Amino acid sequence: IMWSVYILQCRDQTLYTGITNNLSKRLKMHESGQAAKYTKGRGPFELVYKESLENRSLSTKRESEIKKLTKADKEKLIERYRNGLRNT
């Protein structure tokens, strides 16, 4: 099972970073307010970044790295992702 690290842009323009092994199910949970306290009431969401990793351990480490970034650095990461320069 592959794991994903993802970033959602919330309706209020804030960014939420999370991990999952079932992204489509997790996104539905966010939309219904059942996934995370932070995202409750902040939908709808736009998936703006996704990175696939081999296991939960690697995903958790990467999630931690991303969460430590400034918002500006997260936006640069998202921009590179959107331009097809993934994981650079």
PDB file of C-alpha atoms in Angstrom:
ATOM      1  CA  ILE A   1       0.000   0.000   0.000  1.00  0.00           C
ATOM      2  CA  MET A   2       1.374   3.378  -1.000  1.00  0.00           C
ATOM      3  CA  TRP A   3       0.989   6.351   1.325  1.00  0.00           C
ATOM      4  CA  SER A   4       0.367   9.928   0.307  1.00  0.00           C
ATOM      5  CA  VAL A   5       1.413  13.200   1.848  1.00  0.00           C
ATOM      6  CA  TYR A   6      -1.017  15.873   0.696  1.00  0.00           C
ATOM      7  CA  ILE A   7      -1.754  19.559   1.073  1.00  0.00           C
ATOM      8  CA  LEU A   8      -5.265  20.950   0.933  1.00  0.00           C
ATOM      9  CA  GLN A   9      -6.078  24.572   0.377  1.00  0.00           C
ATOM     10  CA  CYS A  10      -9.051  25.444   2.540  1.00  0.00           C
ATOM     11  CA  ARG A  11     -11.809  27.905   1.678  1.00  0.00           C
ATOM     12  CA  ASP A  12     -10.127  30.502   3.933  1.00  0.00           C
ATOM     13  CA  GLN A  13      -6.879  30.104   1.912  1.00  0.00           C
ATOM     14  CA  THR A  14      -5.056  28.308   4.729  1.00  0.00           C
ATOM     15  CA  LEU A  15      -3.106  25.132   3.961  1.00  0.00           C
ATOM     16  CA  TYR A  16      -3.574  21.773   5.686  1.00  0.00           C
ATOM     17  CA  THR A  17      -0.961  19.023   5.396  1.00  0.00           C
ATOM     18  CA  GLY A  18      -1.800  15.387   6.108  1.00  0.00           C
ATOM     19  CA  ILE A  19      -1.019  11.767   5.252  1.00  0.00           C
ATOM     20  CA  THR A  20      -3.195   8.838   4.242  1.00  0.00           C
ATOM     21  CA  ASN A  21      -3.106   5.482   2.499  1.00  0.00           C
ATOM     22  CA  ASN A  22      -6.466   6.162   0.795  1.00  0.00           C
ATOM     23  CA  LEU A  23      -6.547   9.704  -0.552  1.00  0.00           C
ATOM     24  CA  SER A  24     -10.008   9.660  -2.143  1.00  0.00           C
ATOM     25  CA  LYS A  25     -11.586   8.347   1.075  1.00  0.00           C
ATOM     26  CA  ARG A  26      -9.638  10.873   3.158  1.00  0.00           C
ATOM     27  CA  LEU A  27     -10.732  13.783   0.956  1.00  0.00           C
ATOM     28  CA  LYS A  28     -14.376  12.714   1.356  1.00  0.00           C
ATOM     29  CA  MET A  29     -13.844  12.628   5.132  1.00  0.00           C
ATOM     30  CA  HIS A  30     -12.422  16.170   5.058  1.00  0.00           C
ATOM     31  CA  GLU A  31     -15.386  17.388   3.002  1.00  0.00           C
ATOM     32  CA  SER A  32     -17.833  15.840   5.470  1.00  0.00           C
ATOM     33  CA  GLY A  33     -16.020  17.309   8.483  1.00  0.00           C
ATOM     34  CA  GLN A  34     -14.868  13.941   9.837  1.00  0.00           C
ATOM     35  CA  ALA A  35     -11.142  13.965   9.086  1.00  0.00           C
ATOM     36  CA  ALA A  36      -9.382  16.577  11.211  1.00  0.00           C
ATOM     37  CA  LYS A  37     -10.359  19.233  13.720  1.00  0.00           C
ATOM     38  CA  TYR A  38      -8.469  21.844  11.726  1.00  0.00           C
ATOM     39  CA  THR A  39     -10.366  21.273   8.483  1.00  0.00           C
ATOM     40  CA  LYS A  40     -13.832  21.042  10.047  1.00  0.00           C
ATOM     41  CA  GLY A  41     -15.892  23.908   8.650  1.00  0.00           C
ATOM     42  CA  ARG A  42     -13.088  25.104   6.346  1.00  0.00           C
ATOM     43  CA  GLY A  43     -14.270  23.355   3.174  1.00  0.00           C
ATOM     44  CA  PRO A  44     -14.611  23.108   0.309  1.00  0.00           C
ATOM     45  CA  PHE A  45     -11.024  22.065  -0.249  1.00  0.00           C
ATOM     46  CA  GLU A  46      -8.700  21.974  -3.198  1.00  0.00           C
ATOM     47  CA  LEU A  47      -6.034  19.289  -3.333  1.00  0.00           C
ATOM     48  CA  VAL A  48      -2.975  21.367  -4.255  1.00  0.00           C
ATOM     49  CA  TYR A  49      -0.132  18.914  -3.576  1.00  0.00           C
ATOM     50  CA  LYS A  50       0.338  15.160  -3.396  1.00  0.00           C
ATOM     51  CA  GLU A  51       3.434  13.054  -2.950  1.00  0.00           C
ATOM     52  CA  SER A  52       3.421   9.241  -2.868  1.00  0.00           C
ATOM     53  CA  LEU A  53       5.731   7.365  -0.526  1.00  0.00           C
ATOM     54  CA  GLU A  54       6.382   3.700   0.169  1.00  0.00           C
ATOM     55  CA  ASN A  55       5.226   3.492   3.768  1.00  0.00           C
ATOM     56  CA  ARG A  56       3.736   5.311   6.732  1.00  0.00           C
ATOM     57  CA  SER A  57       7.096   6.020   8.335  1.00  0.00           C
ATOM     58  CA  LEU A  58       8.422   7.884   5.285  1.00  0.00           C
ATOM     59  CA  SER A  59       5.111   9.716   4.923  1.00  0.00           C
ATOM     60  CA  THR A  60       5.138  10.845   8.544  1.00  0.00           C
ATOM     61  CA  LYS A  61       8.700  12.152   8.184  1.00  0.00           C
ATOM     62  CA  ARG A  62       7.839  14.017   4.984  1.00  0.00           C
ATOM     63  CA  GLU A  63       4.645  15.427   6.528  1.00  0.00           C
ATOM     64  CA  SER A  64       6.723  16.753   9.422  1.00  0.00           C
ATOM     65  CA  GLU A  65       9.205  18.372   7.004  1.00  0.00           C
ATOM     66  CA  ILE A  66       6.404  20.080   5.082  1.00  0.00           C
ATOM     67  CA  LYS A  67       4.639  21.267   8.235  1.00  0.00           C
ATOM     68  CA  LYS A  68       7.855  23.015   9.323  1.00  0.00           C
ATOM     69  CA  LEU A  69       7.971  25.055   6.104  1.00  0.00           C
ATOM     70  CA  THR A  70       6.736  28.632   6.061  1.00  0.00           C
ATOM     71  CA  LYS A  71       3.530  29.284   4.132  1.00  0.00           C
ATOM     72  CA  ALA A  72       5.624  30.956   1.412  1.00  0.00           C
ATOM     73  CA  ASP A  73       7.827  27.857   1.115  1.00  0.00           C
ATOM     74  CA  LYS A  74       4.743  25.606   0.990  1.00  0.00           C
ATOM     75  CA  GLU A  75       3.391  27.786  -1.810  1.00  0.00           C
ATOM     76  CA  LYS A  76       6.697  27.370  -3.705  1.00  0.00           C
ATOM     77  CA  LEU A  77       6.437  23.594  -3.239  1.00  0.00           C
ATOM     78  CA  ILE A  78       2.863  23.671  -4.569  1.00  0.00           C
ATOM     79  CA  GLU A  79       3.897  25.832  -7.535  1.00  0.00           C
ATOM     80  CA  ARG A  80       6.694  23.402  -8.482  1.00  0.00           C
ATOM     81  CA  TYR A  81       4.205  20.510  -8.139  1.00  0.00           C
ATOM     82  CA  ARG A  82       1.704  22.268 -10.411  1.00  0.00           C
ATOM     83  CA  ASN A  83       4.446  22.872 -12.969  1.00  0.00           C
ATOM     84  CA  GLY A  84       5.309  19.180 -13.046  1.00  0.00           C
ATOM     85  CA  LEU A  85       8.577  19.409 -11.132  1.00  0.00           C
ATOM     86  CA  ARG A  86       7.557  16.943  -8.464  1.00  0.00           C
ATOM     87  CA  ASN A  87       9.697  16.145  -5.428  1.00  0.00           C
ATOM     88  CA  THR A  88      12.360  18.727  -6.265  1.00  0.00           C
TER      89      THR A  88
END
